Amino acid sequence: MSDDPRRHLPSVDRVVRGLAEADPALPEWVRLEAARWAIARARTRISQGNPAGDVTGSALATARELSAPSPRGVVNATGVVLHTNLGRSVLSSEAADHAGQRSAGYSDLEFDLATGQRGSRLDRVETLLKVLSGAPAGLAVNNNAAALLLALAGLARGREVIVSRGELVEIGGSFRVPDIMEQAGVRLVEVGTTNRTHARDYEDAIGADTGVLLKVHRSNFSQSGFVTEVGLPELVEIGRAHGIPVVDDLGSGSLLDLRPNGLPEDTFVPARLASGVDVLCFSGDKLLGGPQAGLLLGSADAIGRLRKHPLARALRMDKLSLAALDRTLRHLADGDADAIPTVRQLREPADAVHARAKRLEERLRKVLPGGFSVSLVETRAPVGGGSVPGFTLASFAVALEGAGSADRVAAALRAAPTPVIARVESGRVLLDAKTLLEGDDARIEEAVRALSLD
Ligand SMILES: *Cc1c(COP(=O)(O)O)cnc(C)c1O
């Protein structure tokens, strides 16, 4: 016991002093926190039978990470346009600047300049939503999970909500339709089977206590084969016949018609609203290309009830996101949609992506460390973000190959001053040009220059 290696670990004081010597600019709180963290990590390593490792070295790496504001910028070279782990959609510079400026000072967020009285924070965004979608009424909340929670609680609390078994989905781990229903205080009534649900299944389940018929988009998987589902227009007809509101959780929707760009029929919100659905909800930071938000569109009656619900206040949008949403919607209303990087990526033809990949390939070829090679490859870029399952966009990537495993090369790219997140496919590192933004070429070059063979 006497030579328990944990006893030989340096003290917090010693590591803190080591950090101060290595980098005098590190703030005191960073040194202390990093030292504690590195010692705790060394302890865990020892208890798992591993050597303690270089405690001061790992404290320094942690300290550098802690002293940079979070989140850090990265290069998305995965080709996944809506990558939830990398922040989903990319705002236009106008939307980002507008949010920054309005939050670095006072604004008329909830103030009516004409009367000098209190105003509504949502009026202007609601007008834009109505103009763009043709819906009689609109509302915006914090995110789409919140939008669905509000729609169910507001229209069916204490009552039954009927949903197809094929639509009881989980999206990204923390969003499960049955859990949201429980939190909304509604009783879930499942109908049909995993692969087939018919109109009569809904009809048979409707009773005196039915509050809502719910449709949920299968955002992250698709079904094929022996499959039947009840489409939104038919579900709305059933709802009408029984006087029961229909809610459509579309998840990812666009107010711009992306169907000519090959995106599926059900992504275009105005076309779905034409069914007469009572409430439709979708995310602000998926295909729309805006900030995190949950957008609710529908009848004046249903949306009016949701607006007055106490949960609407708890789930309201903050001023930064609201400013960014307003500016994003204005791009769409002004016919300037390509100012939104996410929209531009979704619509960009393959030859433009090819040209970008080619430029990157030529640039990297000039700076490649010995032992590495690059080539241009055709790829399919997934839209991602729990939005359009199975749907990919034509793209091109620079494939980077070298001695050693692709996973290690990918890890080295992530360790660059601006981390580069690549995709590893069939033993190669792919730098997909679909999702590269202005200035990313230089960042990738810096990361690639620093690669070494060991
Ligand atoms: C993405 C998604 C959600 C969750 O939306 P957030 O904006 O991430 O809260 C809910 N439902 C569906 C169908 C989705 O695709």
Coordinates of C-alpha atoms and ligand atoms in Angstrom, one line a residue:
M1 CA 0.0 0.0 0.0
S2 CA 2.9 2.4 0.9
D3 CA 3.8 2.7 -2.8
D4 CA 0.3 3.5 -4.0
P5 CA 1.3 5.6 -7.1
R6 CA -1.5 8.1 -6.2
R7 CA 0.7 9.3 -3.3
H8 CA 3.3 10.4 -5.8
L9 CA 0.9 12.7 -7.7
P10 CA 1.9 16.4 -7.6
S11 CA -0.1 18.7 -5.3
V12 CA -2.5 21.2 -6.8
D13 CA -0.1 24.0 -5.8
R14 CA 2.7 22.5 -7.7
V15 CA 0.7 22.0 -10.9
V16 CA -0.6 25.6 -10.6
R17 CA 3.0 26.9 -10.3
G18 CA 4.0 24.8 -13.3
L19 CA 1.2 26.3 -15.3
A20 CA 2.1 29.8 -14.4
E21 CA 5.7 29.2 -15.5
A22 CA 4.6 27.5 -18.8
D23 CA 2.1 30.3 -19.6
P24 CA 2.1 33.4 -17.4
A25 CA -1.0 34.8 -19.3
L26 CA -3.3 32.1 -17.9
P27 CA -5.9 33.5 -15.5
E28 CA -5.7 32.3 -12.0
W29 CA -9.1 30.5 -12.1
V30 CA -8.0 28.7 -15.2
R31 CA -4.8 27.4 -13.6
L32 CA -6.6 26.2 -10.5
E33 CA -9.4 24.5 -12.3
A34 CA -7.1 22.9 -14.9
A35 CA -4.7 21.6 -12.1
R36 CA -7.6 20.1 -10.2
W37 CA -9.0 18.5 -13.3
A38 CA -5.6 17.0 -14.4
I39 CA -4.9 15.5 -11.0
A40 CA -8.4 14.0 -10.8
R41 CA -7.9 12.5 -14.2
A42 CA -4.5 11.1 -13.3
R43 CA -6.1 9.5 -10.2
T44 CA -8.7 7.9 -12.3
R45 CA -6.1 6.6 -14.7
I46 CA -4.1 5.0 -11.8
S47 CA -7.2 3.4 -10.3
Q48 CA -7.9 1.8 -13.7
G49 CA -4.4 0.4 -13.8
N50 CA -2.8 2.9 -16.1
P51 CA 0.2 5.2 -15.6
A52 CA -0.6 8.7 -14.3
G53 CA 0.8 10.3 -17.4
D54 CA 2.1 13.8 -17.7
V55 CA 0.0 15.7 -15.2
T56 CA 1.3 19.2 -15.9
G57 CA 1.2 18.6 -19.6
S58 CA -2.5 17.6 -19.5
A59 CA -3.2 20.5 -17.2
L60 CA -1.7 22.9 -19.7
A61 CA -3.8 21.5 -22.5
T62 CA -7.0 21.8 -20.4
A63 CA -6.0 25.3 -19.3
R64 CA -5.6 26.4 -23.0
E65 CA -9.0 25.0 -23.7
L66 CA -10.6 26.6 -20.7
S67 CA -9.1 30.0 -21.4
A68 CA -10.7 30.3 -24.9
P69 CA -14.4 31.4 -24.9
S70 CA -16.8 28.6 -25.7
P71 CA -18.0 27.3 -28.1
R72 CA -14.9 27.3 -30.3
G73 CA -15.2 27.8 -34.0
V74 CA -14.5 24.7 -36.1
V75 CA -14.3 23.8 -39.8
N76 CA -17.2 21.6 -40.8
A77 CA -15.6 19.3 -43.4
T78 CA -18.1 16.5 -42.8
G79 CA -20.4 17.5 -45.6
V80 CA -23.4 17.3 -43.2
V81 CA -25.2 20.6 -43.8
L82 CA -27.2 20.5 -40.6
H83 CA -24.9 18.9 -38.1
T84 CA -26.5 19.0 -34.7
N85 CA -23.2 18.6 -32.9
L86 CA -21.6 21.4 -34.9
G87 CA -24.4 23.9 -34.3
R88 CA -26.9 23.0 -37.0
S89 CA -27.6 25.9 -39.4
V90 CA -25.3 28.7 -40.2
L91 CA -26.7 32.2 -39.9
S92 CA -26.2 34.9 -42.5
S93 CA -23.7 37.5 -41.4
E94 CA -26.5 40.1 -41.4
A95 CA -28.6 37.9 -38.9
A96 CA -25.5 37.4 -36.7
D97 CA -24.6 41.1 -36.7
H98 CA -28.2 42.1 -36.0
A99 CA -28.4 39.8 -33.0
G100 CA -25.0 41.0 -31.8
Q101 CA -25.9 44.7 -32.1
R102 CA -29.3 44.5 -30.5
S103 CA -28.0 42.6 -27.6
A104 CA -25.1 45.0 -27.0
G105 CA -27.5 47.8 -26.3
Y106 CA -31.2 48.5 -25.5
S107 CA -33.9 47.9 -28.1
D108 CA -37.6 48.2 -28.5
L109 CA -37.9 44.4 -27.9
E110 CA -41.2 44.8 -26.0
F111 CA -41.9 48.5 -26.3
D112 CA -44.3 50.3 -28.6
L113 CA -42.5 53.4 -29.8
A114 CA -45.7 55.2 -30.9
T115 CA -47.6 54.9 -27.6
G116 CA -44.7 54.6 -25.2
Q117 CA -46.4 51.6 -23.7
R118 CA -45.5 47.9 -23.5
G119 CA -45.4 46.1 -26.9
S120 CA -45.2 42.6 -28.0
R121 CA -41.8 40.9 -28.7
L122 CA -43.4 38.6 -31.3
D123 CA -45.5 40.9 -33.4
R124 CA -43.0 41.5 -36.2
V125 CA -41.8 37.9 -36.4
E126 CA -45.4 36.8 -36.5
T127 CA -46.1 39.1 -39.4
L128 CA -43.1 37.8 -41.4
L129 CA -44.2 34.2 -40.6
K130 CA -47.7 34.9 -41.9
V131 CA -46.4 36.6 -45.1
L132 CA -44.0 33.8 -45.9
S133 CA -46.3 30.9 -45.1
G134 CA -49.8 32.1 -45.8
A135 CA -50.9 30.8 -42.4
P136 CA -53.6 32.9 -40.6
A137 CA -51.4 33.0 -37.4
G138 CA -47.9 32.2 -36.2
L139 CA -45.9 32.0 -33.0
A140 CA -42.3 31.4 -32.1
V141 CA -40.9 29.7 -29.0
N142 CA -37.5 28.5 -27.9
N143 CA -37.1 25.4 -30.0
N144 CA -39.3 22.8 -31.7
A145 CA -39.4 20.4 -28.8
A146 CA -40.9 23.4 -26.8
A147 CA -43.3 24.1 -29.7
L148 CA -44.7 20.6 -29.6
L149 CA -44.9 20.6 -25.8
L150 CA -46.9 23.9 -26.0
A151 CA -49.1 22.7 -28.8
L152 CA -50.1 19.5 -26.9
A153 CA -50.4 21.1 -23.5
G154 CA -52.4 24.0 -24.9
L155 CA -54.8 22.0 -27.0
A156 CA -55.1 18.6 -25.2
R157 CA -53.9 18.8 -21.6
G158 CA -55.7 16.0 -19.5
R159 CA -57.0 14.5 -22.6
E160 CA -56.0 11.9 -25.2
V161 CA -53.6 12.4 -28.1
I162 CA -53.8 9.9 -30.9
V163 CA -50.6 9.1 -32.8
S164 CA -49.5 6.3 -35.2
R165 CA -47.1 3.7 -33.8
G166 CA -45.0 4.3 -36.8
E167 CA -44.4 7.9 -35.6
L168 CA -43.5 7.4 -32.0
V169 CA -40.0 8.5 -32.8
E170 CA -36.8 9.4 -30.9
I171 CA -34.8 12.3 -32.3
G172 CA -31.3 12.7 -31.1
G173 CA -31.5 10.9 -27.8
S174 CA -33.2 13.5 -25.7
F175 CA -36.3 14.0 -27.7
R176 CA -38.8 11.2 -27.5
V177 CA -42.4 11.8 -28.6
P178 CA -43.9 9.7 -25.7
D179 CA -41.8 11.7 -23.1
I180 CA -42.9 15.0 -24.5
M181 CA -46.5 13.8 -24.3
E182 CA -46.1 12.8 -20.7
Q183 CA -44.6 16.2 -19.8
A184 CA -47.5 17.9 -21.7
G185 CA -50.0 16.1 -19.5
V186 CA -51.7 14.3 -22.3
R187 CA -52.5 10.6 -22.6
L188 CA -50.9 8.8 -25.5
V189 CA -53.2 6.6 -27.6
E190 CA -51.2 4.6 -30.1
V191 CA -52.9 3.3 -33.2
G192 CA -51.8 1.1 -36.1
T193 CA -48.6 -0.9 -36.3
T194 CA -45.0 0.1 -36.8
N195 CA -45.3 -0.1 -40.6
R196 CA -49.0 0.4 -41.3
T197 CA -51.6 2.8 -40.0
H198 CA -54.9 3.3 -41.8
A199 CA -57.6 6.0 -41.5
R200 CA -59.9 3.6 -39.7
D201 CA -57.3 3.1 -37.0
Y202 CA -57.7 6.8 -36.1
E203 CA -61.5 6.7 -36.5
D204 CA -61.8 3.7 -34.2
A205 CA -59.6 5.3 -31.5
I206 CA -61.5 8.6 -31.5
G207 CA -63.7 9.0 -28.4
A208 CA -65.2 11.7 -26.1
D209 CA -61.8 12.3 -24.5
T210 CA -59.8 12.8 -27.7
G211 CA -58.0 16.2 -27.6
V212 CA -55.6 16.1 -30.6
L213 CA -54.7 13.9 -33.6
L214 CA -50.9 14.2 -33.9
K215 CA -48.7 13.6 -36.9
V216 CA -44.9 13.4 -36.3
H217 CA -42.4 13.5 -39.1
R218 CA -39.9 10.6 -39.2
S219 CA -37.0 13.0 -39.3
N220 CA -34.1 10.6 -38.9
F221 CA -35.2 7.4 -40.5
S222 CA -37.3 6.3 -43.5
Q223 CA -39.5 3.3 -44.0
S224 CA -39.9 1.4 -47.2
G225 CA -41.6 -1.9 -48.2
F226 CA -45.0 -2.8 -46.8
V227 CA -45.8 0.6 -45.5
T228 CA -49.0 2.6 -45.2
E229 CA -49.5 5.9 -43.5
V230 CA -52.4 8.4 -43.3
G231 CA -51.3 11.6 -45.1
L232 CA -51.8 15.0 -43.5
P233 CA -54.7 16.1 -45.7
E234 CA -56.6 12.9 -44.9
L235 CA -55.8 13.2 -41.2
V236 CA -57.1 16.8 -41.3
E237 CA -60.4 15.5 -42.9
I238 CA -60.8 13.0 -40.1
G239 CA -60.2 15.7 -37.5
R240 CA -62.7 18.0 -39.1
A241 CA -65.4 15.4 -39.2
H242 CA -65.0 14.9 -35.5
G243 CA -64.2 18.4 -34.5
I244 CA -60.8 17.5 -33.2
P245 CA -57.7 19.7 -33.9
V246 CA -54.7 18.2 -35.8
V247 CA -51.1 19.0 -34.9
D248 CA -48.3 18.3 -37.4
D249 CA -44.8 18.1 -36.0
L250 CA -42.9 18.6 -39.2
G251 CA -39.5 18.9 -37.4
S252 CA -37.6 20.3 -40.4
G253 CA -39.5 22.7 -42.7
S254 CA -38.6 25.4 -45.2
L255 CA -40.5 28.5 -46.0
L256 CA -38.7 28.5 -49.3
D257 CA -39.7 26.0 -52.0
L258 CA -36.6 23.7 -52.1
R259 CA -38.5 21.1 -54.1
P260 CA -36.9 22.3 -57.4
N261 CA -33.5 21.6 -55.7
G262 CA -34.6 18.0 -55.2
L263 CA -35.7 18.2 -51.6
P264 CA -38.7 16.1 -50.6
E265 CA -42.3 17.3 -51.1
D266 CA -43.0 17.4 -47.4
T267 CA -40.3 19.9 -46.5
F268 CA -42.3 22.9 -48.0
V269 CA -44.3 24.4 -45.1
P270 CA -46.9 26.4 -47.2
A271 CA -47.8 23.2 -49.1
R272 CA -48.4 21.3 -45.9
L273 CA -50.4 24.2 -44.5
A274 CA -52.7 24.0 -47.5
S275 CA -54.1 20.8 -45.8
G276 CA -55.8 23.1 -43.3
V277 CA -53.9 21.6 -40.4
D278 CA -54.7 23.4 -37.1
V279 CA -51.1 23.7 -35.9
L280 CA -47.8 22.9 -37.7
C281 CA -44.5 23.2 -35.9
F282 CA -40.9 23.0 -37.1
S283 CA -37.4 24.1 -36.1
G284 CA -35.8 27.4 -36.8
D285 CA -32.3 26.0 -37.1
K286 CA -32.8 23.1 -39.6
L287 CA -33.8 23.7 -43.2
L288 CA -34.9 27.3 -42.5
G289 CA -31.3 28.3 -41.8
G290 CA -32.1 30.5 -38.8
P291 CA -31.4 30.4 -35.1
Q292 CA -32.7 27.8 -32.6
A293 CA -36.4 28.4 -32.5
G294 CA -39.7 26.5 -32.6
L295 CA -42.1 28.0 -35.2
L296 CA -45.8 27.3 -34.8
L297 CA -48.2 28.1 -37.7
G298 CA -51.9 27.5 -38.0
S299 CA -55.4 28.7 -37.4
A300 CA -56.0 32.0 -35.5
D301 CA -58.0 30.1 -32.9
A302 CA -55.5 27.3 -32.1
I303 CA -52.4 29.6 -32.2
G304 CA -54.3 32.2 -30.2
R305 CA -54.9 29.6 -27.4
L306 CA -51.3 28.7 -27.4
R307 CA -50.1 32.3 -27.2
K308 CA -52.2 32.8 -24.1
H309 CA -51.0 29.6 -22.4
P310 CA -48.7 30.0 -19.3
L311 CA -46.1 27.7 -20.9
A312 CA -45.7 30.2 -23.8
R313 CA -44.0 32.5 -21.3
A314 CA -41.8 29.8 -19.9
L315 CA -40.8 28.7 -23.4
R316 CA -40.4 32.2 -25.0
M317 CA -37.5 33.2 -27.3
D318 CA -34.7 35.3 -26.1
K319 CA -33.8 38.6 -27.8
L320 CA -30.6 37.3 -29.5
S321 CA -32.4 34.5 -31.3
L322 CA -35.4 36.6 -32.0
A323 CA -33.3 39.3 -33.7
A324 CA -31.6 36.6 -35.8
L325 CA -34.9 35.0 -36.7
D326 CA -36.4 38.3 -37.8
R327 CA -33.4 39.0 -40.0
T328 CA -33.4 35.5 -41.4
L329 CA -37.1 35.7 -42.3
R330 CA -36.5 39.1 -44.0
H331 CA -33.9 37.5 -46.3
L332 CA -36.6 35.1 -47.4
A333 CA -39.3 37.7 -47.7
D334 CA -36.9 40.0 -49.6
G335 CA -36.0 37.3 -52.1
D336 CA -32.5 37.2 -50.8
A337 CA -32.4 33.6 -49.6
D338 CA -28.9 32.8 -50.7
A339 CA -27.6 35.2 -48.1
I340 CA -28.4 32.4 -45.7
P341 CA -25.4 30.0 -45.9
T342 CA -27.4 26.9 -45.0
V343 CA -29.9 27.7 -47.8
R344 CA -27.1 28.4 -50.2
Q345 CA -25.5 25.0 -49.4
L346 CA -28.8 23.2 -49.9
R347 CA -29.3 24.9 -53.3
E348 CA -25.8 25.0 -54.6
P349 CA -25.3 22.9 -57.8
A350 CA -22.7 20.1 -57.8
D351 CA -20.3 21.9 -60.2
A352 CA -19.9 24.8 -57.8
V353 CA -19.0 22.3 -55.0
H354 CA -16.7 20.6 -57.5
A355 CA -14.8 23.9 -58.2
R356 CA -14.4 24.5 -54.4
A357 CA -13.1 21.0 -53.8
K358 CA -10.7 21.3 -56.7
R359 CA -9.3 24.6 -55.3
L360 CA -8.8 22.9 -52.0
E361 CA -7.1 19.9 -53.5
E362 CA -4.6 22.1 -55.4
R363 CA -3.9 24.2 -52.3
L364 CA -3.3 21.1 -50.1
R365 CA -1.1 19.4 -52.7
K366 CA 1.4 22.2 -52.4
V367 CA 1.7 22.0 -48.6
L368 CA 1.3 18.2 -48.0
P369 CA 3.9 16.8 -45.6
G370 CA 5.8 13.8 -47.1
G371 CA 4.0 10.5 -47.0
F372 CA 0.5 12.0 -47.5
S373 CA -1.5 12.2 -50.7
V374 CA -4.7 13.9 -51.8
S375 CA -7.2 13.1 -54.5
L376 CA -10.6 14.5 -55.5
V377 CA -13.6 12.2 -55.0
E378 CA -17.3 12.4 -55.6
T379 CA -19.4 12.0 -52.5
R380 CA -23.0 12.2 -51.3
A381 CA -23.5 14.8 -48.5
P382 CA -26.3 14.0 -46.0
V383 CA -28.5 16.9 -45.1
G384 CA -28.5 15.7 -41.5
G385 CA -29.8 17.3 -38.4
G386 CA -32.8 15.0 -38.0
S387 CA -34.3 16.6 -41.0
V388 CA -34.5 14.7 -44.3
P389 CA -33.9 11.0 -43.7
G390 CA -32.0 9.2 -46.4
F391 CA -31.7 12.3 -48.5
T392 CA -28.2 13.3 -49.7
L393 CA -26.8 16.1 -51.9
A394 CA -24.3 15.6 -54.7
S395 CA -20.9 16.7 -53.5
F396 CA -17.1 16.4 -53.8
A397 CA -14.4 15.9 -51.2
V398 CA -10.7 16.0 -51.0
A399 CA -9.5 12.5 -49.8
L400 CA -6.5 12.7 -47.6
E401 CA -4.4 9.5 -47.2
G402 CA -1.2 8.8 -45.5
A403 CA 0.7 6.2 -43.5
G404 CA -1.1 5.3 -40.3
S405 CA -4.8 5.1 -39.6
A406 CA -7.4 7.5 -41.0
D407 CA -8.8 7.9 -37.4
R408 CA -5.4 9.2 -36.2
V409 CA -5.2 11.7 -39.1
A410 CA -8.8 12.9 -38.3
A411 CA -7.8 13.3 -34.7
A412 CA -4.7 15.4 -35.6
L413 CA -6.9 17.6 -37.8
R414 CA -9.2 18.2 -34.8
A415 CA -6.2 19.3 -32.7
A416 CA -5.4 22.2 -35.1
P417 CA -5.7 25.8 -33.9
T418 CA -9.0 25.9 -35.7
P419 CA -10.2 22.3 -35.4
V420 CA -11.1 20.7 -38.7
I421 CA -13.8 18.0 -38.4
A422 CA -13.5 15.6 -41.3
R423 CA -15.4 12.4 -42.2
V424 CA -13.7 9.0 -42.2
E425 CA -14.9 6.7 -44.9
S426 CA -13.5 3.4 -46.1
G427 CA -10.1 4.1 -44.4
R428 CA -9.8 7.6 -45.9
V429 CA -10.1 11.0 -44.4
L430 CA -12.6 13.0 -46.5
L431 CA -12.7 16.8 -46.5
D432 CA -16.2 17.4 -48.0
A433 CA -16.4 20.7 -49.8
K434 CA -20.2 20.9 -49.4
T435 CA -20.1 22.5 -46.0
L436 CA -16.9 24.6 -46.3
L437 CA -17.4 28.3 -45.7
E438 CA -15.3 31.3 -46.7
G439 CA -11.9 31.2 -45.2
D440 CA -12.0 27.5 -44.4
D441 CA -9.4 26.6 -47.1
A442 CA -6.7 28.5 -45.1
R443 CA -7.7 26.9 -41.9
I444 CA -7.6 23.4 -43.4
E445 CA -4.2 24.3 -45.0
E446 CA -2.9 25.2 -41.5
A447 CA -4.1 21.9 -40.1
V448 CA -2.7 19.8 -42.9
R449 CA 0.7 21.5 -42.8
A450 CA 1.0 20.4 -39.2
L451 CA 0.3 16.7 -39.9
S452 CA 3.2 14.3 -39.3
L453 CA 3.6 10.6 -40.0
D454 CA 4.0 9.5 -36.4
Ligands
LIG1 C1 -35.7 18.1 -34.8 C2 -37.1 17.7 -34.5 C3 -37.6 18.0 -33.2 C4 -36.9 18.8 -32.2 O1 -36.6 20.1 -32.7 P1 -35.6 21.1 -31.8 O2 -35.7 22.4 -32.5 O3 -34.3 20.5 -31.9 O4 -36.1 21.2 -30.4 C5 -38.9 17.7 -33.0 N1 -39.6 16.9 -33.8 C6 -39.1 16.5 -35.0 C7 -40.0 15.7 -36.0 C8 -37.8 16.9 -35.4 O5 -37.3 16.6 -36.6

